[in-house]
CSV table of C-alpha atoms in Angstrom, one decimal:
chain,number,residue,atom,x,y,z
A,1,UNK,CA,27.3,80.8,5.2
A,2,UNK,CA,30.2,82.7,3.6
A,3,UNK,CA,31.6,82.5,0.3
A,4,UNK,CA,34.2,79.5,1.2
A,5,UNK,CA,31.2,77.3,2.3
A,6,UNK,CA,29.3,77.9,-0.3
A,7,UNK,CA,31.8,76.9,-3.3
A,8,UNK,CA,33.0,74.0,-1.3
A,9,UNK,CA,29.3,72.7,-1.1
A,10,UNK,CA,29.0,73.5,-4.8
A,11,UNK,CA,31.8,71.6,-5.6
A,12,UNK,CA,30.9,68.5,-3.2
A,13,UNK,CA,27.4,68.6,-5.3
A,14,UNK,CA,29.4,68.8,-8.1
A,15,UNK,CA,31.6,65.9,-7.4
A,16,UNK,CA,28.4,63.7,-6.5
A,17,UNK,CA,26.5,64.1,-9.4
A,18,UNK,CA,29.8,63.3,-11.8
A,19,UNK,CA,30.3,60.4,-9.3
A,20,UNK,CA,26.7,59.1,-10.1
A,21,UNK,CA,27.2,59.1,-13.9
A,22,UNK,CA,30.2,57.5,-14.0
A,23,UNK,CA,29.7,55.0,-11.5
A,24,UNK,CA,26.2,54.3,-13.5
A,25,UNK,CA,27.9,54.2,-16.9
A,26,UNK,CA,30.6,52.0,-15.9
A,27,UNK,CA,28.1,49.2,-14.2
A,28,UNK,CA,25.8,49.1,-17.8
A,29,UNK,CA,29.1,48.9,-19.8
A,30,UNK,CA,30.8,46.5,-17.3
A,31,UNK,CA,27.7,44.3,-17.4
A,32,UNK,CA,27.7,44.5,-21.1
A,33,UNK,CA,30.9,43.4,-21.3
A,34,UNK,CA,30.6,40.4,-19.5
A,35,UNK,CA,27.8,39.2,-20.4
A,36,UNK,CA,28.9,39.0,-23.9
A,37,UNK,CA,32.5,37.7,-23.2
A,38,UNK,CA,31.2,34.9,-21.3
A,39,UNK,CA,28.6,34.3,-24.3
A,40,UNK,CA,31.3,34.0,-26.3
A,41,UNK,CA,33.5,31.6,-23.5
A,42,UNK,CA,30.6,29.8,-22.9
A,43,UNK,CA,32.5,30.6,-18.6
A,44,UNK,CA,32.2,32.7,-16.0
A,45,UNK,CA,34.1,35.6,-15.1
A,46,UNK,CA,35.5,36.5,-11.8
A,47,UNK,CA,36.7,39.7,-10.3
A,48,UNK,CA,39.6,38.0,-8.8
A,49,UNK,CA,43.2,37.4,-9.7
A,50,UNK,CA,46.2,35.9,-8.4
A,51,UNK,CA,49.9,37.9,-8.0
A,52,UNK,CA,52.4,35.1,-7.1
A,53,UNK,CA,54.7,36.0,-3.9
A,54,UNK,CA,56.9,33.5,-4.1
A,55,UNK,CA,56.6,31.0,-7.1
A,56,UNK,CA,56.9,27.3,-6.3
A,57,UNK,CA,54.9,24.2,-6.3
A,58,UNK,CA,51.2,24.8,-7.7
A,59,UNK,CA,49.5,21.8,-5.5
A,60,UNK,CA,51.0,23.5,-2.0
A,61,UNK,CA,50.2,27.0,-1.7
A,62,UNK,CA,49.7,29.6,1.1
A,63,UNK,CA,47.1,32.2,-0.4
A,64,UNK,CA,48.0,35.9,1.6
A,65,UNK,CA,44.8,37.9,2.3
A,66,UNK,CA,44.7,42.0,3.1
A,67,UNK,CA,42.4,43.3,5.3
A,68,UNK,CA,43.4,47.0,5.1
A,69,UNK,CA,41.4,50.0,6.3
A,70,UNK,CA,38.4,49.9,8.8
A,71,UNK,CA,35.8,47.0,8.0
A,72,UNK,CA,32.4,48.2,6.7
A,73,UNK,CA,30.7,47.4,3.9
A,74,UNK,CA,30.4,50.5,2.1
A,75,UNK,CA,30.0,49.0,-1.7
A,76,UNK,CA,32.7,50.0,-4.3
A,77,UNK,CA,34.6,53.4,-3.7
A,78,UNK,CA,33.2,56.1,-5.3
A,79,UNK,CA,34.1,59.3,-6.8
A,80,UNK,CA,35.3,60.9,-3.0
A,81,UNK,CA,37.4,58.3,-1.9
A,82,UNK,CA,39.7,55.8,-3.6
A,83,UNK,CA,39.0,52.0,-3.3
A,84,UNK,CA,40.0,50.7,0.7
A,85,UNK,CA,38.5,47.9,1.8
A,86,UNK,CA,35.8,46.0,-0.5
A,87,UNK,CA,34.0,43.8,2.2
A,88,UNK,CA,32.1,41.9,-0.6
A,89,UNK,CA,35.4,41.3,-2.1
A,90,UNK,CA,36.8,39.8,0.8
A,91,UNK,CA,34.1,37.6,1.4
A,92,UNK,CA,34.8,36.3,-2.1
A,93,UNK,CA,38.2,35.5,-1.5
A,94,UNK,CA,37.4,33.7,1.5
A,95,UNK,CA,35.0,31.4,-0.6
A,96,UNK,CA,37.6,31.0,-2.8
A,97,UNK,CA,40.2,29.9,-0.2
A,98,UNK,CA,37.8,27.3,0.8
A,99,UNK,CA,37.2,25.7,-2.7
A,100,UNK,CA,40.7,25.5,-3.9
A,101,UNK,CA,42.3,22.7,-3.1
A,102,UNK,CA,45.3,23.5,-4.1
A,103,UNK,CA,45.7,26.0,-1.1
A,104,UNK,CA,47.1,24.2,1.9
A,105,UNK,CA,47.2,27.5,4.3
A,106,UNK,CA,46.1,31.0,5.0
A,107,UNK,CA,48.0,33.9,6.4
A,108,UNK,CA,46.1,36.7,6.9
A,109,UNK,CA,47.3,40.6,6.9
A,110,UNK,CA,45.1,42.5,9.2
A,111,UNK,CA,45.8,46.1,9.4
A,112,UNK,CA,42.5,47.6,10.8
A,113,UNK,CA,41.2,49.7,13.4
A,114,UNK,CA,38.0,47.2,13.2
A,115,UNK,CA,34.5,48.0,12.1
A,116,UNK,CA,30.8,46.8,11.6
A,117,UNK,CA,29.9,44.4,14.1
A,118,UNK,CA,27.8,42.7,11.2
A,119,UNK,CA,30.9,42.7,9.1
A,120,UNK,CA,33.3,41.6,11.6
A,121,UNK,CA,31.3,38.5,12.6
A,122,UNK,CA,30.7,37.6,8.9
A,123,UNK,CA,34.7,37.1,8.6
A,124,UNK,CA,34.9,35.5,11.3
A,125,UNK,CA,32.3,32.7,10.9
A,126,UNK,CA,33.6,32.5,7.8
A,127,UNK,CA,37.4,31.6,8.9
A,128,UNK,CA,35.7,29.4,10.9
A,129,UNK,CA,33.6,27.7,9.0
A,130,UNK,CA,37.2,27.0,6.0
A,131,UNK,CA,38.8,25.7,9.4
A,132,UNK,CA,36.5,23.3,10.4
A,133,UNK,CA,35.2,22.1,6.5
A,134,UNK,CA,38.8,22.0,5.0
A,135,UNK,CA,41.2,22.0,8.3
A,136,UNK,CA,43.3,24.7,6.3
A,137,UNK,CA,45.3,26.5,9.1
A,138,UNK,CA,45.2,29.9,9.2
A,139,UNK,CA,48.0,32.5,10.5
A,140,UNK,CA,47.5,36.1,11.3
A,141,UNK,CA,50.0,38.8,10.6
A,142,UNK,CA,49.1,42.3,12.8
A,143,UNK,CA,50.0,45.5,10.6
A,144,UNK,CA,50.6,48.5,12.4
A,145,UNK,CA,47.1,48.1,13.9
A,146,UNK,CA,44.4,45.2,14.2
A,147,UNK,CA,41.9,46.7,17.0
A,148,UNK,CA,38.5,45.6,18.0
A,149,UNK,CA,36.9,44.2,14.9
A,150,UNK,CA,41.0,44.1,13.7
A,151,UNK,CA,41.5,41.7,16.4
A,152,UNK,CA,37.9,39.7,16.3
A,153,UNK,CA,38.6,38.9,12.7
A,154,UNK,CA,42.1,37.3,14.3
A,155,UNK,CA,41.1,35.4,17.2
A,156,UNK,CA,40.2,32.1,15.7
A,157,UNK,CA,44.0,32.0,14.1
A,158,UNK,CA,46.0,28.5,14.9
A,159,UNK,CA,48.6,31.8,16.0
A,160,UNK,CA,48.7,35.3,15.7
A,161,UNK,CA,51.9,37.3,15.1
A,162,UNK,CA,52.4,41.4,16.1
A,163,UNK,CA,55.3,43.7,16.0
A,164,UNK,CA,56.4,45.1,19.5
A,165,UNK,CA,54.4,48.6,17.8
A,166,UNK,CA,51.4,47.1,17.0
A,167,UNK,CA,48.5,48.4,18.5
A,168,UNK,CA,45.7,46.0,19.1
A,169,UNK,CA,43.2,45.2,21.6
A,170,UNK,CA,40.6,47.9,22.2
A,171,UNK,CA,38.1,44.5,22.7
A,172,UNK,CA,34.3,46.2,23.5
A,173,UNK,CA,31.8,47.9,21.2
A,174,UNK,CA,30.5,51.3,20.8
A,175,UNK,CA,28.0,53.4,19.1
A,176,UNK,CA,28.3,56.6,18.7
A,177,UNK,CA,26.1,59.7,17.8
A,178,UNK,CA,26.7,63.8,17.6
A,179,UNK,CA,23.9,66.0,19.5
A,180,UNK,CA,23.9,69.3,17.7
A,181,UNK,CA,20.4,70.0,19.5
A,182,UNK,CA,21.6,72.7,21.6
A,183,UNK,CA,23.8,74.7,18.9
A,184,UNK,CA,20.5,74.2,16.2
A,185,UNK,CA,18.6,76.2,18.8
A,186,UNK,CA,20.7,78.9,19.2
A,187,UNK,CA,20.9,80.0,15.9
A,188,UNK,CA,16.8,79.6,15.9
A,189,UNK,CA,16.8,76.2,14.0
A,190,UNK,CA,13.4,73.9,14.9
A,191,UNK,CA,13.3,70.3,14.6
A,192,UNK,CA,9.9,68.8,14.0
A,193,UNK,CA,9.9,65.0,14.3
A,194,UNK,CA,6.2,63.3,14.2
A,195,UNK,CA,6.9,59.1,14.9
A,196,UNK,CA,4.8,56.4,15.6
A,197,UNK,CA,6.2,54.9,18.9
A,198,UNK,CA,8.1,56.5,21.8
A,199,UNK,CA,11.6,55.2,20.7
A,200,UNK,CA,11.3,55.6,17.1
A,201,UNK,CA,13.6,58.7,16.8
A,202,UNK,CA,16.1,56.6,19.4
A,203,UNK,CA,19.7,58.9,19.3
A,204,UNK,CA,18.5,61.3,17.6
A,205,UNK,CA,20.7,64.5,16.8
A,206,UNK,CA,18.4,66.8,18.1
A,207,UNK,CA,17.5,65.7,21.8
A,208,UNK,CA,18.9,64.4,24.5
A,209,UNK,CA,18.6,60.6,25.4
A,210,UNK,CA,16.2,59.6,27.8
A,211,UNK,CA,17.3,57.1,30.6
A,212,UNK,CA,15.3,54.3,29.0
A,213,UNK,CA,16.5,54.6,26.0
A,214,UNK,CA,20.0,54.6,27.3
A,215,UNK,CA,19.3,51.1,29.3
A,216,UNK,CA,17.6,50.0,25.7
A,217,UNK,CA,21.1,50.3,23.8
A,218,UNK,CA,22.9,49.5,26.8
A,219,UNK,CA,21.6,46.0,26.7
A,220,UNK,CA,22.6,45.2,23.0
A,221,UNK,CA,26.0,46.5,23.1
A,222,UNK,CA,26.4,44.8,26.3
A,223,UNK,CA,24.9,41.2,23.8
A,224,UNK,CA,27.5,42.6,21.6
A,225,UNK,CA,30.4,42.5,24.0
A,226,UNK,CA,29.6,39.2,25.7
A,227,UNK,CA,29.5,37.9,21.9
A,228,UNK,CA,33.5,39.5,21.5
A,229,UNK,CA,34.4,37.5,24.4
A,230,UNK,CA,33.1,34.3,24.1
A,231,UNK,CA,34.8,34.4,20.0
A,232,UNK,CA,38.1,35.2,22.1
A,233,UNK,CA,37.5,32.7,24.5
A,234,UNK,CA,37.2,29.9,22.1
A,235,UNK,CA,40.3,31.2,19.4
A,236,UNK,CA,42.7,31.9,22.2
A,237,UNK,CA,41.5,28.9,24.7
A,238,UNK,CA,41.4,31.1,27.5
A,239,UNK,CA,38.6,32.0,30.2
A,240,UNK,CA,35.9,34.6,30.9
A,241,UNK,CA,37.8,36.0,33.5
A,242,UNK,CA,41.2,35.8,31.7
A,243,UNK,CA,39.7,37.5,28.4
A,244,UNK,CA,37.6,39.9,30.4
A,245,UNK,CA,40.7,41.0,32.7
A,246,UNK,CA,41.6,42.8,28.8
A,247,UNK,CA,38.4,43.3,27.2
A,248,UNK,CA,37.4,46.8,29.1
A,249,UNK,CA,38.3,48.6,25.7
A,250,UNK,CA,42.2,49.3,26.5
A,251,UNK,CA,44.6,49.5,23.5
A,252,UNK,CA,47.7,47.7,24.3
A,253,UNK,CA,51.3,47.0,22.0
A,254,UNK,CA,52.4,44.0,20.6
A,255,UNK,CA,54.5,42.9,23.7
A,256,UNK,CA,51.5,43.7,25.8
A,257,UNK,CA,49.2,41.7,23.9
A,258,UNK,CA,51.9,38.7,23.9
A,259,UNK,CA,52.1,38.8,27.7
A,260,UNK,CA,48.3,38.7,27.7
A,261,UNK,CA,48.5,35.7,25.3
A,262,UNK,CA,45.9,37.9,23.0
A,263,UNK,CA,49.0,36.9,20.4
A,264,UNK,CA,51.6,34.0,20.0
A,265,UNK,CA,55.2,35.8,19.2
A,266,UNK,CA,56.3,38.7,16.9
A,267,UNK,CA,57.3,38.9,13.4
A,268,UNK,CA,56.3,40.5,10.2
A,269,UNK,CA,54.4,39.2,6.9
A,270,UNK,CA,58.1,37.6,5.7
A,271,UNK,CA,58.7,36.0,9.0
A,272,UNK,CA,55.2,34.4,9.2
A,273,UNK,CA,54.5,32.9,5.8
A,274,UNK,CA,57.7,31.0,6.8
A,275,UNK,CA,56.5,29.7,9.8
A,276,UNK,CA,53.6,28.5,8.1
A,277,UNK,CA,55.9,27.2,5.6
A,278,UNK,CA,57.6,25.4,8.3
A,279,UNK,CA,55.0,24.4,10.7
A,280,UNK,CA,52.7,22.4,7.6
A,281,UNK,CA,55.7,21.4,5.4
A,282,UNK,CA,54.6,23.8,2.6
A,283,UNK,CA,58.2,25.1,2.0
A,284,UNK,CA,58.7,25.4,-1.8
A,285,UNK,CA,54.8,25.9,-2.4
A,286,UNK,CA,54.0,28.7,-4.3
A,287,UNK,CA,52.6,31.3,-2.3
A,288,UNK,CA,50.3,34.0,-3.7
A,289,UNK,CA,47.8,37.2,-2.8
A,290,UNK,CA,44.1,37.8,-4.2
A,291,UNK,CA,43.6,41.1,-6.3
A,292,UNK,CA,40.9,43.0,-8.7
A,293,UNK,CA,41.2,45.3,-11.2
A,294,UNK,CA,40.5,48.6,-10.5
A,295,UNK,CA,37.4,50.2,-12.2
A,296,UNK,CA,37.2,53.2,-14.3
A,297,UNK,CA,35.3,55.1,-11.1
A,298,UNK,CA,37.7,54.1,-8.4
A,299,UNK,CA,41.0,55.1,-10.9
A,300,UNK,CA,38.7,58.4,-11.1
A,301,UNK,CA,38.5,59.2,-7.1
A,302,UNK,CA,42.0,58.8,-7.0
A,303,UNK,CA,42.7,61.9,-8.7
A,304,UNK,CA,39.1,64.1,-8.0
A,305,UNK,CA,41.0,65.4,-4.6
A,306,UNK,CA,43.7,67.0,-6.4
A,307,UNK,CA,42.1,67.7,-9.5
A,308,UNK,CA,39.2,70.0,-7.9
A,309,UNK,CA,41.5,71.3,-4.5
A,310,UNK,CA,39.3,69.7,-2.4
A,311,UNK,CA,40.6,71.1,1.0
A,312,UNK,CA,39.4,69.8,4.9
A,313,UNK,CA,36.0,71.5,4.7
A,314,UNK,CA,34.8,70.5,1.0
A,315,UNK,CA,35.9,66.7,1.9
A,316,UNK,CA,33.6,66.8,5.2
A,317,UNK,CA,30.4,68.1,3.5
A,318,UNK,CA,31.3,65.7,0.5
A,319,UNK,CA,31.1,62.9,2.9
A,320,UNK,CA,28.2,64.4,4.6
A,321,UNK,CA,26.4,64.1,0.7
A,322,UNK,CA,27.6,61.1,-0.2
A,323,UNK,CA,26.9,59.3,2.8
A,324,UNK,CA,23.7,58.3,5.0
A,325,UNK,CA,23.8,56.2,7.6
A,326,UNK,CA,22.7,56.3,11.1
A,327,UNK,CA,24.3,55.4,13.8
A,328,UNK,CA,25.3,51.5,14.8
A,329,UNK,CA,27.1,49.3,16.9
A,330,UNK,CA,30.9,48.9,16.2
A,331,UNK,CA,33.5,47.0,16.6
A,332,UNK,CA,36.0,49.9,16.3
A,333,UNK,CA,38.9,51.9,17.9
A,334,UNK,CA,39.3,55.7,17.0
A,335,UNK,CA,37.2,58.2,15.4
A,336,UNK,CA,33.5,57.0,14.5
């Protein structure tokens, strides 16, 4: 390892251990402070707030949601990577939507190249489940891309609305893993794995798959995929074979996915909070997006790049510290 590699895995050690601290720190003193302002309010806090859009009539609104970046729930950012998508978050938002009365719709920015199959069915049944409690419509506005888990998250919208550049589609799942066997054992590395059952070390880095163990994952990724299309068959009121004539993984543009009547018609976030407005006579309600207050860590990893120079190489082994999961099934287009 030369000189390069080992100050960039310094400084990615570095990094983590200032990350712990902080991130530790700030959760005792944000708990502390909480708990004894809501002692003193005798309420409860929330991490939510409310930025007004448009301002207008308080008893007919259309609350705005954002899913941005690829859905996973990966917790709070921390000190490597500035806050993205906050899965937990979301979910709150959602139970919010469904309590408030006061919101008579739901447009939904999705701008995602999809994620966790976990994830991406958790929104869903929840969008489902404010639809059929509260019969609050809900429109979805497609970014520059709402793929996969993007589009899953979409497909039970009363309509869906693209650009002619969005990129969507890419309906399947995968799971992905890296096999550095081969290169470990030229350069005289050993691997020694003792397990209790024959599939315990299933994908593992250091061997290849056996046939059985292919036709093992095989069958729940293909669970997986029939699971995809049976969602899009009930949002978009179309057939097996009419979903399934799309869902073999292709990404396609917004005028494809109009043609395949994957979406209703094009517009952008302006274009369809006012066909909400139009379609459920909410024009002149106030209209309105969720937020949170950024914590002292996330402000933090939003200037730790710069600060320390962290080039290509030091961010890769920083996310190789920081992060430890093994591989799963995703609803996801792109890089894994």
């Amino acid at each position: 390892m030369n000189k390069k590699r080992w100050i960039a895995l310094l400084a990615a050690a570095i990094l983590l251990a200032i990350s712990l601290v902080i991130n530790s720190a700030f959760t005792i003193l944000q708990s502390d402070f909480t708990s004894g302002f809501d002692d003193w309010t005798g309420t409860e806090q929330t991490a939510l707030s409310e930025h007004v859009v448009e301002p207008g009539n308080g008893s007919n609104r259309i609350a705005v949601l954002n899913v941005d970046g690829a859905i996973q729930d990966t917790g709070e950012a921390s000190l490597f990577s500035a806050a993205g998508y906050n899965h937990d978050l979301f979910m709150e938002q959602l139970q919010a939507i469904k309590e408030d009365s006061s919101v008579k719709g739901v447009v939904l920015k999705v701008n995602s190249p999809g994620g966790g199959v976990v994830e991406s069915a958790q929104i869903h049944d929840k969008i489902k489940e404010i639809q059929d409690e509260t019969g609050k419509p809900l429109y979805v506005s497609m970014g520059a891309i709402a793929a996969s888990g993007g589009y899953y998250i979409a497909a039970p919208a009363e309509k869906i609305f693209v650009s002619e550049e969005t990129l969507t589609g890419s309906i399947g799942v995968i799971m992905q893993s890296v096999n550095y066997g081969e290169l470990a054992e030229r350069y005289g590395v050993n691997f020694v794995t003792i397990k209790s059952g024959p599939y315990k070390d299933i994908m593992s880095p250091t061997r290849e798959m056996t046939d059985d163990e292919r036709a093992l994952l095989q069958e729940m990724l293909d669970s997986s995929y029939e699971e995809f299309v049976d969602v899009i068959e009930e949002g978009r009121d179309m057939t097996e074979a009419e979903v399934k004539e799309y869902a073999d993984g292709r990404i396609m543009n917004g005028r494809q996915a109009v043609e395949a009547n994957l979406a209703d018609d094009f517009g952008f976030e302006e274009d369809v909070i006012q066909a909400m407005q139009d379609d459920f006579d909410l024009a002149g309600g106030e209209v309105f997006e969720y937020g949170a207050s950024e914590n002292w860590s996330s402000l933090f990893a939003m200037k730790a790049g710069s600060f320390f120079g962290m080039d290509m190489e030091t961010k890769f082994i920083s996310d190789m510290l920081s992060q430890n999961s093994g591989p799963r099934m995703m609803y996801l287009y792109g890089e894994n």
